Amino acid sequence: MQQITDTILMIRPVAFRMNEQTAVNNYFQEEIDLENAKVNEKAQQEFDAFVEKLRNVGVNVIVEDDKLELDTPDSIFPNNWVTFHENGDIALYPLFAKNRRKERREDVIERIEKEGFKIKNVVDYTDAENEGFYLESTGSLILDRVNQKAYCALSPRADEQLLIEFCEDFEFTPVIFTANQTVDGKRAAIYHTNVMMCLAENFSVICLETIDDAKEKKNVVQHLKDDGKEIIAITEAQMHNFAGNMLQVRGTNDKKYLVMSAAAHKSLTEDQVSAIEKHCEILSTDLTTIETCGGGSARCMMAEIFLPKE
C-alpha cells in the first residue's frame, strides 16, 4: 500500500463564490467585497497557477471543468465527495450542503477511466443524506493507507456510524476524536478534520490544541507514534492560516513534496519548516481568494487517485 500518489484530480471552477449553505458551520469562510464574477476570475487564476506548479514538478494533474448549469460554488474541492483506492474501489460520500451534492458527477468518474485507470467497484454512502448523516470523504477522514487507520474528528459533517461503516467496508481502524476551535469566545466543532491534521509518509502536521479531551489527544498521539510518524505540532492561529490543510504528493523521480498554500507556508516557524524539509520539499502557492471565500485550501482542492492502471 502507498500513502502518497503522483496523480490527482482537480476541478476548475466556473461559478466559485462564498457558499451560503456551507458557511453555517465552516468558520473559516469570510465575506469578500467583490462581485461573484470577479471572485470566480481570481479563483480561476489561483487554480491555474496551482496546477502549473504541480505539473512543473511532475505531478500528474487531471483537470476537469465545473459546469455552469450545476451552480456548484464549492466544486473546486473534489476531495469531499470521492475517494479512489488501490484495490480498484471508489467511494462516494454524503455531503452536508444540498447544493454540493451535484458535484458528484458521473462524467468525472468516466474521465478517470479514460485516463487509463481501472474502477472495479463503487461503494456508495450517499443514501445517508436522506437521513441527515454525512461523511465528507477526505475532508472528514485522514487516511493512513499503509497502516489502515482512519483519523476522524466528529462534526456535523462527520458522523460516527458512517465512519465505522466506511472502516468496516475498507478495513480501516477508526481513530475517533473531537476537534474544536474558538468561535465568538466559545468552542465549536471544526467542520473538517483535514484543516487541523495532515498525514504524510513519515510525519504528521497536526493542531493538537484543538483536541480538548486529554484522553482523545493522548490516543491520537499514541497512534501516530506507534506508526513511526514524527509529530509536527501547529497552533490554532496557524491552523486558521490553513497550516493543517496540506497534502504530500510525488513528482518526477519519486521526489516528494508537501503541498500547501502561501498563507500556510508563511505562518510556519523556521523550526517547523526545517522539520518538514527533513522529509520533503515544500511546494506552496497563493490561494487567498479560494481560502477566504471557500474556507478550504490546498489539500481540499486535490482528490488523490490510487487506482490501478488498465
PDB file of C-alpha atoms in Angstrom:
ATOM      1  CA  MET A   1       0.000   0.000   0.000  1.00  0.00           C
ATOM      2  CA  GLN A   2       1.113   3.540  -0.708  1.00  0.00           C
ATOM      3  CA  GLN A   3       0.470   6.624   1.374  1.00  0.00           C
ATOM      4  CA  ILE A   4       1.103   9.150  -1.381  1.00  0.00           C
ATOM      5  CA  THR A   5       0.363   9.304  -5.093  1.00  0.00           C
ATOM      6  CA  ASP A   6       1.629  11.164  -8.156  1.00  0.00           C
ATOM      7  CA  THR A   7      -1.863  11.534  -9.699  1.00  0.00           C
ATOM      8  CA  ILE A   8      -4.604  13.886  -8.536  1.00  0.00           C
ATOM      9  CA  LEU A   9      -7.981  15.097  -9.762  1.00  0.00           C
ATOM     10  CA  MET A  10      -8.735  18.830  -9.667  1.00  0.00           C
ATOM     11  CA  ILE A  11     -11.912  20.655 -10.724  1.00  0.00           C
ATOM     12  CA  ARG A  12     -11.520  24.100 -12.342  1.00  0.00           C
ATOM     13  CA  PRO A  13     -14.175  26.499 -11.030  1.00  0.00           C
ATOM     14  CA  VAL A  14     -16.687  28.328 -13.241  1.00  0.00           C
ATOM     15  CA  ALA A  15     -19.054  29.718 -10.582  1.00  0.00           C
ATOM     16  CA  PHE A  16     -16.875  29.907  -7.458  1.00  0.00           C
ATOM     17  CA  ARG A  17     -18.184  32.137  -4.674  1.00  0.00           C
ATOM     18  CA  MET A  18     -18.817  32.003  -0.960  1.00  0.00           C
ATOM     19  CA  ASN A  19     -21.289  29.144  -0.456  1.00  0.00           C
ATOM     20  CA  GLU A  20     -24.012  30.343   1.918  1.00  0.00           C
ATOM     21  CA  GLN A  21     -25.050  26.720   2.645  1.00  0.00           C
ATOM     22  CA  THR A  22     -21.639  25.713   3.993  1.00  0.00           C
ATOM     23  CA  ALA A  23     -20.980  28.941   5.910  1.00  0.00           C
ATOM     24  CA  VAL A  24     -23.282  27.796   8.741  1.00  0.00           C
ATOM     25  CA  ASN A  25     -20.572  25.541  10.214  1.00  0.00           C
ATOM     26  CA  ASN A  26     -17.418  26.385   8.249  1.00  0.00           C
ATOM     27  CA  TYR A  27     -15.981  29.166  10.382  1.00  0.00           C
ATOM     28  CA  PHE A  28     -13.047  29.567   8.001  1.00  0.00           C
ATOM     29  CA  GLN A  29     -15.240  31.243   5.348  1.00  0.00           C
ATOM     30  CA  GLU A  30     -15.390  35.037   5.191  1.00  0.00           C
ATOM     31  CA  GLU A  31     -17.325  37.533   3.121  1.00  0.00           C
ATOM     32  CA  ILE A  32     -15.246  39.268   0.451  1.00  0.00           C
ATOM     33  CA  ASP A  33     -16.068  42.671  -1.021  1.00  0.00           C
ATOM     34  CA  LEU A  34     -16.105  41.611  -4.661  1.00  0.00           C
ATOM     35  CA  GLU A  35     -18.894  40.651  -7.032  1.00  0.00           C
ATOM     36  CA  ASN A  36     -19.184  36.928  -7.765  1.00  0.00           C
ATOM     37  CA  ALA A  37     -17.800  37.105 -11.316  1.00  0.00           C
ATOM     38  CA  LYS A  38     -14.647  38.806 -10.037  1.00  0.00           C
ATOM     39  CA  VAL A  39     -14.310  36.277  -7.202  1.00  0.00           C
ATOM     40  CA  ASN A  40     -14.540  33.430  -9.715  1.00  0.00           C
ATOM     41  CA  GLU A  41     -11.998  35.065 -12.023  1.00  0.00           C
ATOM     42  CA  LYS A  42      -9.498  35.435  -9.180  1.00  0.00           C
ATOM     43  CA  ALA A  43     -10.153  31.828  -8.062  1.00  0.00           C
ATOM     44  CA  GLN A  44      -9.504  30.625 -11.627  1.00  0.00           C
ATOM     45  CA  GLN A  45      -6.183  32.482 -11.715  1.00  0.00           C
ATOM     46  CA  GLU A  46      -5.144  30.914  -8.401  1.00  0.00           C
ATOM     47  CA  PHE A  47      -6.302  27.489  -9.596  1.00  0.00           C
ATOM     48  CA  ASP A  48      -4.392  27.674 -12.900  1.00  0.00           C
ATOM     49  CA  ALA A  49      -1.178  28.827 -11.203  1.00  0.00           C
ATOM     50  CA  PHE A  50      -1.505  25.968  -8.684  1.00  0.00           C
ATOM     51  CA  VAL A  51      -1.987  23.327 -11.414  1.00  0.00           C
ATOM     52  CA  GLU A  52       1.011  24.694 -13.300  1.00  0.00           C
ATOM     53  CA  LYS A  53       3.215  24.466 -10.195  1.00  0.00           C
ATOM     54  CA  LEU A  54       2.179  20.860  -9.589  1.00  0.00           C
ATOM     55  CA  ARG A  55       2.748  19.844 -13.209  1.00  0.00           C
ATOM     56  CA  ASN A  56       6.128  21.589 -13.252  1.00  0.00           C
ATOM     57  CA  VAL A  57       7.420  19.174 -10.591  1.00  0.00           C
ATOM     58  CA  GLY A  58       5.957  16.135 -12.356  1.00  0.00           C
ATOM     59  CA  VAL A  59       2.640  15.610 -10.586  1.00  0.00           C
ATOM     60  CA  ASN A  60       0.024  14.176 -12.970  1.00  0.00           C
ATOM     61  CA  VAL A  61      -2.961  16.534 -12.594  1.00  0.00           C
ATOM     62  CA  ILE A  62      -6.240  15.532 -14.243  1.00  0.00           C
ATOM     63  CA  VAL A  63      -8.265  18.741 -14.618  1.00  0.00           C
ATOM     64  CA  GLU A  64     -11.998  18.705 -15.245  1.00  0.00           C
ATOM     65  CA  ASP A  65     -14.046  21.892 -15.655  1.00  0.00           C
ATOM     66  CA  ASP A  66     -17.013  22.565 -13.444  1.00  0.00           C
ATOM     67  CA  LYS A  67     -20.333  23.038 -15.273  1.00  0.00           C
ATOM     68  CA  LEU A  68     -22.024  26.411 -15.065  1.00  0.00           C
ATOM     69  CA  GLU A  69     -25.547  24.968 -15.156  1.00  0.00           C
ATOM     70  CA  LEU A  70     -24.908  22.966 -11.968  1.00  0.00           C
ATOM     71  CA  ASP A  71     -24.288  26.129  -9.898  1.00  0.00           C
ATOM     72  CA  THR A  72     -21.831  24.363  -7.586  1.00  0.00           C
ATOM     73  CA  PRO A  73     -19.748  27.087  -5.882  1.00  0.00           C
ATOM     74  CA  ASP A  74     -17.591  24.553  -3.968  1.00  0.00           C
ATOM     75  CA  SER A  75     -16.813  22.201  -6.869  1.00  0.00           C
ATOM     76  CA  ILE A  76     -13.164  23.264  -6.548  1.00  0.00           C
ATOM     77  CA  PHE A  77     -12.988  20.919  -3.502  1.00  0.00           C
ATOM     78  CA  PRO A  78     -13.498  17.431  -5.056  1.00  0.00           C
ATOM     79  CA  ASN A  79     -11.783  15.670  -2.161  1.00  0.00           C
ATOM     80  CA  ASN A  80     -15.079  15.901  -0.242  1.00  0.00           C
ATOM     81  CA  TRP A  81     -17.172  13.614  -2.440  1.00  0.00           C
ATOM     82  CA  VAL A  82     -14.948  10.768  -3.681  1.00  0.00           C
ATOM     83  CA  THR A  83     -12.000   8.543  -2.770  1.00  0.00           C
ATOM     84  CA  PHE A  84     -10.040   6.325  -5.155  1.00  0.00           C
ATOM     85  CA  HIS A  85      -8.388   3.176  -3.749  1.00  0.00           C
ATOM     86  CA  GLU A  86      -5.542   0.878  -4.802  1.00  0.00           C
ATOM     87  CA  ASN A  87      -7.812  -2.180  -4.999  1.00  0.00           C
ATOM     88  CA  GLY A  88      -9.907  -0.518  -7.727  1.00  0.00           C
ATOM     89  CA  ASP A  89     -12.719   0.591  -5.381  1.00  0.00           C
ATOM     90  CA  ILE A  90     -14.060   4.108  -5.336  1.00  0.00           C
ATOM     91  CA  ALA A  91     -16.348   5.536  -2.659  1.00  0.00           C
ATOM     92  CA  LEU A  92     -18.972   8.264  -2.994  1.00  0.00           C
ATOM     93  CA  TYR A  93     -19.825  10.280   0.105  1.00  0.00           C
ATOM     94  CA  PRO A  94     -22.843  12.097   1.584  1.00  0.00           C
ATOM     95  CA  LEU A  95     -22.437  15.892   1.670  1.00  0.00           C
ATOM     96  CA  PHE A  96     -23.896  18.297   4.232  1.00  0.00           C
ATOM     97  CA  ALA A  97     -24.795  21.154   1.844  1.00  0.00           C
ATOM     98  CA  LYS A  98     -27.572  20.344  -0.644  1.00  0.00           C
ATOM     99  CA  ASN A  99     -26.015  22.426  -3.400  1.00  0.00           C
ATOM    100  CA  ARG A 100     -22.771  20.454  -3.113  1.00  0.00           C
ATOM    101  CA  ARG A 101     -24.411  17.123  -3.966  1.00  0.00           C
ATOM    102  CA  LYS A 102     -24.439  17.986  -7.668  1.00  0.00           C
ATOM    103  CA  GLU A 103     -20.616  17.974  -7.536  1.00  0.00           C
ATOM    104  CA  ARG A 104     -20.725  14.158  -7.700  1.00  0.00           C
ATOM    105  CA  ARG A 105     -20.520  13.718 -11.458  1.00  0.00           C
ATOM    106  CA  GLU A 106     -20.602  10.514 -13.462  1.00  0.00           C
ATOM    107  CA  ASP A 107     -18.662  12.195 -16.283  1.00  0.00           C
ATOM    108  CA  VAL A 108     -15.780  12.974 -13.899  1.00  0.00           C
ATOM    109  CA  ILE A 109     -15.570   9.284 -12.975  1.00  0.00           C
ATOM    110  CA  GLU A 110     -15.672   8.389 -16.690  1.00  0.00           C
ATOM    111  CA  ARG A 111     -12.832  10.820 -17.335  1.00  0.00           C
ATOM    112  CA  ILE A 112     -10.678   9.000 -14.757  1.00  0.00           C
ATOM    113  CA  GLU A 113     -11.363   5.735 -16.600  1.00  0.00           C
ATOM    114  CA  LYS A 114     -10.493   7.397 -19.927  1.00  0.00           C
ATOM    115  CA  GLU A 115      -7.134   8.286 -18.396  1.00  0.00           C
ATOM    116  CA  GLY A 116      -6.473   4.547 -18.107  1.00  0.00           C
ATOM    117  CA  PHE A 117      -7.467   3.883 -14.502  1.00  0.00           C
ATOM    118  CA  LYS A 118      -9.439   0.804 -13.574  1.00  0.00           C
ATOM    119  CA  ILE A 119     -12.569   1.093 -11.410  1.00  0.00           C
ATOM    120  CA  LYS A 120     -13.818  -2.286 -10.215  1.00  0.00           C
ATOM    121  CA  ASN A 121     -16.402  -1.343  -7.630  1.00  0.00           C
ATOM    122  CA  VAL A 122     -18.324   1.706  -6.397  1.00  0.00           C
ATOM    123  CA  VAL A 123     -19.188   1.916  -2.683  1.00  0.00           C
ATOM    124  CA  ASP A 124     -21.963   4.473  -2.341  1.00  0.00           C
ATOM    125  CA  TYR A 125     -22.751   6.081   1.042  1.00  0.00           C
ATOM    126  CA  THR A 126     -24.866   8.909  -0.388  1.00  0.00           C
ATOM    127  CA  ASP A 127     -28.215   7.489   0.793  1.00  0.00           C
ATOM    128  CA  ALA A 128     -27.279   8.697   4.270  1.00  0.00           C
ATOM    129  CA  GLU A 129     -28.107  12.244   3.098  1.00  0.00           C
ATOM    130  CA  ASN A 130     -31.810  11.302   3.243  1.00  0.00           C
ATOM    131  CA  GLU A 131     -31.392  10.536   6.959  1.00  0.00           C
ATOM    132  CA  GLY A 132     -29.357  13.693   7.624  1.00  0.00           C
ATOM    133  CA  PHE A 133     -25.997  11.960   8.180  1.00  0.00           C
ATOM    134  CA  TYR A 134     -22.793  12.996   6.452  1.00  0.00           C
ATOM    135  CA  LEU A 135     -19.192  11.914   5.973  1.00  0.00           C
ATOM    136  CA  GLU A 136     -17.285  14.223   3.655  1.00  0.00           C
ATOM    137  CA  SER A 137     -14.607  11.925   2.282  1.00  0.00           C
ATOM    138  CA  THR A 138     -11.008  13.030   2.928  1.00  0.00           C
ATOM    139  CA  GLY A 139     -12.294  16.287   4.388  1.00  0.00           C
ATOM    140  CA  SER A 140     -13.624  14.214   7.312  1.00  0.00           C
ATOM    141  CA  LEU A 141     -11.232  11.255   7.010  1.00  0.00           C
ATOM    142  CA  ILE A 142      -7.459  11.458   7.276  1.00  0.00           C
ATOM    143  CA  LEU A 143      -6.445   8.104   5.846  1.00  0.00           C
ATOM    144  CA  ASP A 144      -3.271   6.309   6.825  1.00  0.00           C
ATOM    145  CA  ARG A 145      -3.435   3.934   3.879  1.00  0.00           C
ATOM    146  CA  VAL A 146      -0.309   1.989   4.861  1.00  0.00           C
ATOM    147  CA  ASN A 147      -1.353   1.295   8.466  1.00  0.00           C
ATOM    148  CA  GLN A 148      -5.060   1.118   7.550  1.00  0.00           C
ATOM    149  CA  LYS A 149      -6.200   3.790  10.009  1.00  0.00           C
ATOM    150  CA  ALA A 150      -8.833   6.488   9.527  1.00  0.00           C
ATOM    151  CA  TYR A 151      -8.440   9.548  11.755  1.00  0.00           C
ATOM    152  CA  CYS A 152     -11.695  11.452  12.111  1.00  0.00           C
ATOM    153  CA  ALA A 153     -12.793  14.492  14.113  1.00  0.00           C
ATOM    154  CA  LEU A 154     -16.544  14.151  14.608  1.00  0.00           C
ATOM    155  CA  SER A 155     -18.634  17.128  13.482  1.00  0.00           C
ATOM    156  CA  PRO A 156     -21.958  17.873  11.752  1.00  0.00           C
ATOM    157  CA  ARG A 157     -20.151  16.692   8.597  1.00  0.00           C
ATOM    158  CA  ALA A 158     -18.567  13.543  10.047  1.00  0.00           C
ATOM    159  CA  ASP A 159     -20.992  11.016  11.508  1.00  0.00           C
ATOM    160  CA  GLU A 160     -19.552   8.314  13.767  1.00  0.00           C
ATOM    161  CA  GLN A 161     -21.744   5.462  12.478  1.00  0.00           C
ATOM    162  CA  LEU A 162     -20.899   6.262   8.864  1.00  0.00           C
ATOM    163  CA  LEU A 163     -17.224   6.413   9.753  1.00  0.00           C
ATOM    164  CA  ILE A 164     -17.456   2.961  11.323  1.00  0.00           C
ATOM    165  CA  GLU A 165     -19.326   1.638   8.271  1.00  0.00           C
ATOM    166  CA  PHE A 166     -16.579   3.019   5.997  1.00  0.00           C
ATOM    167  CA  CYS A 167     -13.898   1.429   8.200  1.00  0.00           C
ATOM    168  CA  GLU A 168     -15.633  -1.951   8.070  1.00  0.00           C
ATOM    169  CA  ASP A 169     -16.010  -1.775   4.273  1.00  0.00           C
ATOM    170  CA  PHE A 170     -12.418  -0.682   3.611  1.00  0.00           C
ATOM    171  CA  GLU A 171     -10.767  -2.486   6.557  1.00  0.00           C
ATOM    172  CA  PHE A 172      -9.504   0.612   8.357  1.00  0.00           C
ATOM    173  CA  THR A 173      -9.226   1.086  12.119  1.00  0.00           C
ATOM    174  CA  PRO A 174     -11.102   4.216  13.231  1.00  0.00           C
ATOM    175  CA  VAL A 175      -9.249   6.769  15.388  1.00  0.00           C
ATOM    176  CA  ILE A 176     -12.087   8.966  16.603  1.00  0.00           C
ATOM    177  CA  PHE A 177     -11.866  12.290  18.431  1.00  0.00           C
ATOM    178  CA  THR A 178     -13.424  15.744  18.630  1.00  0.00           C
ATOM    179  CA  ALA A 179     -11.578  18.859  17.465  1.00  0.00           C
ATOM    180  CA  ASN A 180     -12.745  22.352  18.382  1.00  0.00           C
ATOM    181  CA  GLN A 181     -11.913  25.919  17.528  1.00  0.00           C
ATOM    182  CA  THR A 182     -12.819  29.101  19.367  1.00  0.00           C
ATOM    183  CA  VAL A 183     -15.666  30.998  17.675  1.00  0.00           C
ATOM    184  CA  ASP A 184     -17.004  34.129  19.405  1.00  0.00           C
ATOM    185  CA  GLY A 185     -15.453  33.023  22.687  1.00  0.00           C
ATOM    186  CA  LYS A 186     -16.976  29.518  22.594  1.00  0.00           C
ATOM    187  CA  ARG A 187     -15.561  26.145  21.494  1.00  0.00           C
ATOM    188  CA  ALA A 188     -17.217  24.826  18.322  1.00  0.00           C
ATOM    189  CA  ALA A 189     -16.560  21.669  16.311  1.00  0.00           C
ATOM    190  CA  ILE A 190     -14.120  22.072  13.428  1.00  0.00           C
ATOM    191  CA  TYR A 191     -16.008  21.254  10.253  1.00  0.00           C
ATOM    192  CA  HIS A 192     -13.323  19.058   8.633  1.00  0.00           C
ATOM    193  CA  THR A 193     -10.504  17.001  10.105  1.00  0.00           C
ATOM    194  CA  ASN A 194      -8.248  17.992   7.221  1.00  0.00           C
ATOM    195  CA  VAL A 195      -7.978  21.615   8.360  1.00  0.00           C
ATOM    196  CA  MET A 196      -6.350  20.539  11.636  1.00  0.00           C
ATOM    197  CA  MET A 197      -4.396  17.458  10.508  1.00  0.00           C
ATOM    198  CA  CYS A 198      -2.223  16.305   7.623  1.00  0.00           C
ATOM    199  CA  LEU A 199      -0.712  12.833   7.394  1.00  0.00           C
ATOM    200  CA  ALA A 200       2.375  12.271   5.257  1.00  0.00           C
ATOM    201  CA  GLU A 201       4.526   9.152   4.819  1.00  0.00           C
ATOM    202  CA  ASN A 202       6.773   9.722   7.835  1.00  0.00           C
ATOM    203  CA  PHE A 203       5.235  12.648   9.688  1.00  0.00           C
ATOM    204  CA  SER A 204       2.017  14.388  10.655  1.00  0.00           C
ATOM    205  CA  VAL A 205       1.305  18.118  10.843  1.00  0.00           C
ATOM    206  CA  ILE A 206      -1.410  18.439  13.464  1.00  0.00           C
ATOM    207  CA  CYS A 207      -3.075  21.060  15.651  1.00  0.00           C
ATOM    208  CA  LEU A 208      -3.207  19.172  18.952  1.00  0.00           C
ATOM    209  CA  GLU A 209      -4.529  22.321  20.683  1.00  0.00           C
ATOM    210  CA  THR A 210      -7.911  21.658  19.059  1.00  0.00           C
ATOM    211  CA  ILE A 211      -8.363  18.278  20.790  1.00  0.00           C
ATOM    212  CA  ASP A 212      -9.716  19.442  24.143  1.00  0.00           C
ATOM    213  CA  ASP A 213     -10.199  15.989  25.654  1.00  0.00           C
ATOM    214  CA  ALA A 214      -6.895  14.832  27.172  1.00  0.00           C
ATOM    215  CA  LYS A 215      -7.638  11.114  26.637  1.00  0.00           C
ATOM    216  CA  GLU A 216      -8.544  11.619  22.994  1.00  0.00           C
ATOM    217  CA  LYS A 217      -5.435  13.704  22.404  1.00  0.00           C
ATOM    218  CA  LYS A 218      -3.242  11.052  24.030  1.00  0.00           C
ATOM    219  CA  ASN A 219      -4.850   8.357  21.867  1.00  0.00           C
ATOM    220  CA  VAL A 220      -4.216  10.267  18.615  1.00  0.00           C
ATOM    221  CA  VAL A 221      -0.583  10.953  19.596  1.00  0.00           C
ATOM    222  CA  GLN A 222      -0.086   7.301  20.562  1.00  0.00           C
ATOM    223  CA  HIS A 223      -1.375   6.054  17.194  1.00  0.00           C
ATOM    224  CA  LEU A 224       0.939   8.422  15.325  1.00  0.00           C
ATOM    225  CA  LYS A 225       3.929   7.444  17.449  1.00  0.00           C
ATOM    226  CA  ASP A 226       3.184   3.714  17.152  1.00  0.00           C
ATOM    227  CA  ASP A 227       3.327   4.087  13.381  1.00  0.00           C
ATOM    228  CA  GLY A 228       6.630   5.967  13.492  1.00  0.00           C
ATOM    229  CA  LYS A 229       5.244   9.358  12.440  1.00  0.00           C
ATOM    230  CA  GLU A 230       7.137  12.449  13.532  1.00  0.00           C
ATOM    231  CA  ILE A 231       4.602  14.866  15.053  1.00  0.00           C
ATOM    232  CA  ILE A 232       4.923  18.481  13.888  1.00  0.00           C
ATOM    233  CA  ALA A 233       2.517  20.433  16.097  1.00  0.00           C
ATOM    234  CA  ILE A 234       0.936  23.672  14.889  1.00  0.00           C
ATOM    235  CA  THR A 235      -1.022  26.294  16.844  1.00  0.00           C
ATOM    236  CA  GLU A 236      -4.673  27.189  16.431  1.00  0.00           C
ATOM    237  CA  ALA A 237      -3.599  30.522  14.890  1.00  0.00           C
ATOM    238  CA  GLN A 238      -1.502  28.653  12.318  1.00  0.00           C
ATOM    239  CA  MET A 239      -4.435  26.335  11.629  1.00  0.00           C
ATOM    240  CA  HIS A 240      -6.508  29.411  10.783  1.00  0.00           C
ATOM    241  CA  ASN A 241      -3.916  30.137   8.114  1.00  0.00           C
ATOM    242  CA  PHE A 242      -4.590  26.621   6.768  1.00  0.00           C
ATOM    243  CA  ALA A 243      -1.314  25.173   8.054  1.00  0.00           C
ATOM    244  CA  GLY A 244      -3.104  21.859   8.717  1.00  0.00           C
ATOM    245  CA  ASN A 245      -4.575  21.680   5.214  1.00  0.00           C
ATOM    246  CA  MET A 246      -1.629  20.131   3.398  1.00  0.00           C
ATOM    247  CA  LEU A 247      -1.054  17.075   1.221  1.00  0.00           C
ATOM    248  CA  GLN A 248       2.104  15.144   0.413  1.00  0.00           C
ATOM    249  CA  VAL A 249       2.438  14.123  -3.247  1.00  0.00           C
ATOM    250  CA  ARG A 250       5.034  12.528  -5.515  1.00  0.00           C
ATOM    251  CA  GLY A 251       6.589  14.217  -8.531  1.00  0.00           C
ATOM    252  CA  THR A 252       9.307  13.331 -11.058  1.00  0.00           C
ATOM    253  CA  ASN A 253      11.815  10.660  -9.954  1.00  0.00           C
ATOM    254  CA  ASP A 254       9.656   9.881  -6.899  1.00  0.00           C
ATOM    255  CA  LYS A 255      10.578  13.237  -5.337  1.00  0.00           C
ATOM    256  CA  LYS A 256       8.166  14.116  -2.524  1.00  0.00           C
ATOM    257  CA  TYR A 257       6.513  17.468  -1.912  1.00  0.00           C
ATOM    258  CA  LEU A 258       4.311  18.787   0.874  1.00  0.00           C
ATOM    259  CA  VAL A 259       1.755  20.972  -0.889  1.00  0.00           C
ATOM    260  CA  MET A 260       0.228  23.940   0.932  1.00  0.00           C
ATOM    261  CA  SER A 261      -0.947  27.496   0.412  1.00  0.00           C
ATOM    262  CA  ALA A 262       1.311  30.540   0.612  1.00  0.00           C
ATOM    263  CA  ALA A 263      -0.587  31.638   3.760  1.00  0.00           C
ATOM    264  CA  ALA A 264       0.069  28.270   5.427  1.00  0.00           C
ATOM    265  CA  HIS A 265       3.746  28.367   4.438  1.00  0.00           C
ATOM    266  CA  LYS A 266       4.153  31.916   5.721  1.00  0.00           C
ATOM    267  CA  SER A 267       2.565  31.023   9.080  1.00  0.00           C
ATOM    268  CA  LEU A 268       5.099  28.258   9.829  1.00  0.00           C
ATOM    269  CA  THR A 269       8.073  28.858  12.090  1.00  0.00           C
ATOM    270  CA  GLU A 270      11.643  28.167  10.955  1.00  0.00           C
ATOM    271  CA  ASP A 271      11.710  25.068  13.173  1.00  0.00           C
ATOM    272  CA  GLN A 272       8.507  23.722  11.644  1.00  0.00           C
ATOM    273  CA  VAL A 273       9.795  24.345   8.116  1.00  0.00           C
ATOM    274  CA  SER A 274      13.045  22.548   8.980  1.00  0.00           C
ATOM    275  CA  ALA A 275      11.118  19.601  10.449  1.00  0.00           C
ATOM    276  CA  ILE A 276       9.084  19.267   7.227  1.00  0.00           C
ATOM    277  CA  GLU A 277      12.103  19.758   4.948  1.00  0.00           C
ATOM    278  CA  LYS A 278      13.903  16.844   6.619  1.00  0.00           C
ATOM    279  CA  HIS A 279      11.280  14.680   4.905  1.00  0.00           C
ATOM    280  CA  CYS A 280      10.413  16.509   1.674  1.00  0.00           C
ATOM    281  CA  GLU A 281      10.378  19.808  -0.168  1.00  0.00           C
ATOM    282  CA  ILE A 282       7.595  22.359   0.397  1.00  0.00           C
ATOM    283  CA  LEU A 283       5.535  23.488  -2.597  1.00  0.00           C
ATOM    284  CA  SER A 284       3.307  26.480  -1.838  1.00  0.00           C
ATOM    285  CA  THR A 285       1.005  28.643  -3.929  1.00  0.00           C
ATOM    286  CA  ASP A 286      -1.183  31.709  -3.371  1.00  0.00           C
ATOM    287  CA  LEU A 287      -4.805  30.692  -2.704  1.00  0.00           C
ATOM    288  CA  THR A 288      -6.054  33.837  -0.944  1.00  0.00           C
ATOM    289  CA  THR A 289      -9.415  34.132  -2.725  1.00  0.00           C
ATOM    290  CA  ILE A 290     -10.165  30.408  -2.568  1.00  0.00           C
ATOM    291  CA  GLU A 291      -9.287  30.237   1.138  1.00  0.00           C
ATOM    292  CA  THR A 292     -11.235  33.363   2.085  1.00  0.00           C
ATOM    293  CA  CYS A 293     -14.463  32.596   0.230  1.00  0.00           C
ATOM    294  CA  GLY A 294     -14.318  28.808   0.188  1.00  0.00           C
ATOM    295  CA  GLY A 295     -12.992  28.172   3.674  1.00  0.00           C
ATOM    296  CA  GLY A 296     -10.771  25.425   2.246  1.00  0.00           C
ATOM    297  CA  SER A 297      -7.218  25.351   0.966  1.00  0.00           C
ATOM    298  CA  ALA A 298      -4.638  23.344  -0.994  1.00  0.00           C
ATOM    299  CA  ARG A 299      -5.453  19.894   0.362  1.00  0.00           C
ATOM    300  CA  CYS A 300      -9.199  20.310  -0.259  1.00  0.00           C
ATOM    301  CA  MET A 301      -8.549  21.020  -3.934  1.00  0.00           C
ATOM    302  CA  MET A 302      -6.829  17.683  -4.615  1.00  0.00           C
ATOM    303  CA  ALA A 303      -8.548  14.288  -4.815  1.00  0.00           C
ATOM    304  CA  GLU A 304      -5.824  11.634  -4.827  1.00  0.00           C
ATOM    305  CA  ILE A 305      -6.008   8.777  -7.331  1.00  0.00           C
ATOM    306  CA  PHE A 306      -4.611   5.445  -6.179  1.00  0.00           C
ATOM    307  CA  LEU A 307      -6.489   3.268  -8.665  1.00  0.00           C
ATOM    308  CA  PRO A 308      -4.674   0.538 -10.635  1.00  0.00           C
ATOM    309  CA  LYS A 309      -3.889   1.283 -14.283  1.00  0.00           C
ATOM    310  CA  GLU A 310      -5.512  -0.765 -17.070  1.00  0.00           C
TER     311      GLU A 310
END
